């Protein structure tokens, strides 16, 4: 399954502490099943219109496109670990992101098998949500891991709320889903907790896949 997310680098929406979110989700550019033969290729070009999506004042230099490929194998996971709010998780095998004028690739290193992707379920009125958002942004800024994340701001973007409920059986916010639910963190914690989840996810065995995304 291929999902391509549009996010504002500095979001138009502010968290409970009055700070703008980073990588605030706006819309899905692509959300569809795909099939690729072994050693095959797949390419698709899509035009996204901010006005048609219901947004105004979207600035070109404030947009990031994030693409994630989800594995078709089902895995039973829980949005309230260890055993509440079950859902079938489809783990992410590859992630790539780009700003306008750039091309991004799924990064593979000697230590990490792929670029990790995190979806953070959050509310602007959630008093614990800023701690999670800050920790994720700090990890991203550190550059220690191949890692991208998106803030799914449920009280501002209803499609984010529906997506999280339908795909992850969302229990509460904040909840972070690493690599499509491979790791789930319910609540807000110190940065080292999220760092551990990113590192564990990055070492997961995945399909060998080249993924790139360009934004123009």
Tab-separated table of C-alpha atoms in Angstrom, residues 72-207:
chain	number	residue	atom	x	y	z
A	72	UNK	CA	0.831	-6.344	2.844
A	73	UNK	CA	1.459	-8.800	5.700
A	74	UNK	CA	-0.979	-8.428	8.633
A	75	UNK	CA	0.345	-8.159	12.191
A	76	UNK	CA	-1.874	-8.002	15.260
A	77	UNK	CA	-0.968	-4.936	17.346
A	78	UNK	CA	-2.633	-2.754	19.983
A	79	UNK	CA	-3.269	0.964	20.273
A	80	UNK	CA	-3.479	0.547	24.042
A	81	UNK	CA	-0.602	-1.829	24.734
A	82	UNK	CA	-0.303	-4.556	25.753
A	83	UNK	CA	-3.728	-5.913	24.729
A	84	UNK	CA	-6.409	-3.235	24.249
A	85	UNK	CA	-7.763	-1.676	21.051
A	86	UNK	CA	-6.414	-4.272	18.618
A	87	UNK	CA	-5.716	-3.503	14.976
A	88	UNK	CA	-4.003	-5.163	12.068
A	89	UNK	CA	-0.739	-3.384	11.370
A	90	UNK	CA	0.964	-3.275	7.997
A	91	UNK	CA	4.549	-2.320	8.666
A	92	UNK	CA	6.393	0.285	6.613
A	93	UNK	CA	9.167	-1.069	4.385
A	94	UNK	CA	10.426	2.218	2.939
A	95	UNK	CA	9.994	5.970	3.365
A	96	UNK	CA	11.151	8.953	1.328
A	97	UNK	CA	10.448	12.669	1.605
A	98	UNK	CA	11.130	15.822	-0.362
A	99	UNK	CA	10.529	19.547	-0.342
A	100	UNK	CA	9.647	21.359	-3.597
A	101	UNK	CA	12.606	21.283	-5.951
A	102	UNK	CA	14.124	18.253	-4.230
A	103	UNK	CA	14.211	14.486	-4.603
A	104	UNK	CA	14.319	12.295	-1.522
A	105	UNK	CA	15.204	8.624	-1.206
A	106	UNK	CA	14.677	5.782	1.198
A	107	UNK	CA	17.978	5.727	3.093
A	108	UNK	CA	19.730	2.433	3.833
A	109	UNK	CA	22.981	2.303	5.815
A	110	UNK	CA	25.213	-0.353	7.336
A	111	UNK	CA	23.256	-0.015	10.571
A	112	UNK	CA	19.717	0.702	9.376
A	113	UNK	CA	17.643	-1.211	6.849
A	114	UNK	CA	15.322	1.629	5.830
A	115	UNK	CA	14.021	5.083	6.656
A	116	UNK	CA	11.598	4.987	9.582
A	117	UNK	CA	8.217	6.703	9.425
A	118	UNK	CA	6.165	7.848	12.425
A	119	UNK	CA	2.538	9.009	12.543
A	120	UNK	CA	1.728	10.985	15.691
A	121	UNK	CA	-1.930	11.131	16.744
A	122	UNK	CA	-2.374	14.499	18.445
A	123	UNK	CA	-4.909	17.172	19.454
A	124	UNK	CA	-4.307	20.919	19.743
A	125	UNK	CA	-6.160	20.800	23.079
A	126	UNK	CA	-4.116	17.892	24.451
A	127	UNK	CA	-1.885	19.008	27.355
A	128	UNK	CA	0.536	16.100	26.891
A	129	UNK	CA	0.725	16.285	23.105
A	130	UNK	CA	3.408	19.022	22.945
A	131	UNK	CA	5.913	16.801	24.776
A	132	UNK	CA	5.582	14.089	22.144
A	133	UNK	CA	5.695	16.554	19.260
A	134	UNK	CA	8.824	18.196	20.663
A	135	UNK	CA	10.573	14.854	21.185
A	136	UNK	CA	9.863	13.722	17.625
A	137	UNK	CA	11.059	16.992	16.142
A	138	UNK	CA	14.217	16.853	18.235
A	139	UNK	CA	14.928	13.347	16.910
A	140	UNK	CA	14.342	14.483	13.345
A	141	UNK	CA	16.603	17.508	13.784
A	142	UNK	CA	19.368	15.404	15.335
A	143	UNK	CA	19.938	13.559	12.063
A	144	UNK	CA	20.961	10.478	14.045
A	145	UNK	CA	18.572	8.222	12.131
A	146	UNK	CA	16.932	8.054	8.704
A	147	UNK	CA	13.570	9.221	10.049
A	148	UNK	CA	10.497	11.255	9.128
A	149	UNK	CA	7.304	11.919	11.000
A	150	UNK	CA	3.948	13.581	10.456
A	151	UNK	CA	1.626	15.162	13.003
A	152	UNK	CA	-1.923	13.857	12.503
A	153	UNK	CA	-3.798	16.734	14.161
A	154	UNK	CA	-7.138	15.067	14.731
A	155	UNK	CA	-9.210	18.053	15.866
A	156	UNK	CA	-8.168	20.107	12.843
A	157	UNK	CA	-8.054	17.547	10.021
A	158	UNK	CA	-10.977	15.134	10.205
A	159	UNK	CA	-9.462	12.868	7.559
A	160	UNK	CA	-6.546	12.323	9.959
A	161	UNK	CA	-8.931	11.287	12.732
A	162	UNK	CA	-10.879	8.908	10.464
A	163	UNK	CA	-7.645	7.415	9.145
A	164	UNK	CA	-6.297	6.758	12.627
A	165	UNK	CA	-9.551	5.253	13.846
A	166	UNK	CA	-10.000	3.034	10.804
A	167	UNK	CA	-6.397	1.882	10.489
A	168	UNK	CA	-5.122	1.904	14.049
A	169	UNK	CA	-8.240	1.678	16.237
A	170	UNK	CA	-7.022	4.834	17.986
A	171	UNK	CA	-7.552	4.824	21.751
A	172	UNK	CA	-6.271	8.221	22.911
A	173	UNK	CA	-3.830	11.023	22.146
A	174	UNK	CA	-0.970	11.355	22.022
A	175	UNK	CA	-0.183	8.000	20.431
A	176	UNK	CA	2.769	7.459	18.136
A	177	UNK	CA	2.800	4.721	15.508
A	178	UNK	CA	6.262	3.862	14.252
A	179	UNK	CA	6.474	2.141	10.864
A	180	UNK	CA	2.751	1.527	10.599
A	181	UNK	CA	2.355	0.124	14.127
A	182	UNK	CA	5.525	-1.920	14.492
A	183	UNK	CA	6.066	0.100	17.666
A	184	UNK	CA	3.260	1.954	19.461
A	185	UNK	CA	3.734	4.492	22.248
A	186	UNK	CA	0.602	5.646	24.096
A	187	UNK	CA	1.158	8.821	26.100
A	188	UNK	CA	4.001	11.318	26.372
A	189	UNK	CA	7.487	10.328	27.508
A	190	UNK	CA	11.074	11.531	27.514
A	191	UNK	CA	12.888	11.641	24.177
A	192	UNK	CA	14.880	8.493	24.897
A	193	UNK	CA	11.700	6.381	24.669
A	194	UNK	CA	11.014	7.583	21.126
A	195	UNK	CA	14.677	7.311	20.222
A	196	UNK	CA	14.607	3.650	21.254
A	197	UNK	CA	11.520	3.000	19.112
A	198	UNK	CA	13.062	4.662	16.078
A	199	UNK	CA	16.293	2.720	16.452
A	200	UNK	CA	14.476	-0.601	16.869
A	201	UNK	CA	12.276	0.107	13.859
A	202	UNK	CA	15.247	1.134	11.726
A	203	UNK	CA	16.888	-2.258	12.263
A	204	UNK	CA	13.798	-4.235	11.263
A	205	UNK	CA	14.082	-6.675	8.368
A	206	UNK	CA	12.272	-5.212	5.362
A	207	UNK	CA	11.801	-5.910	1.676
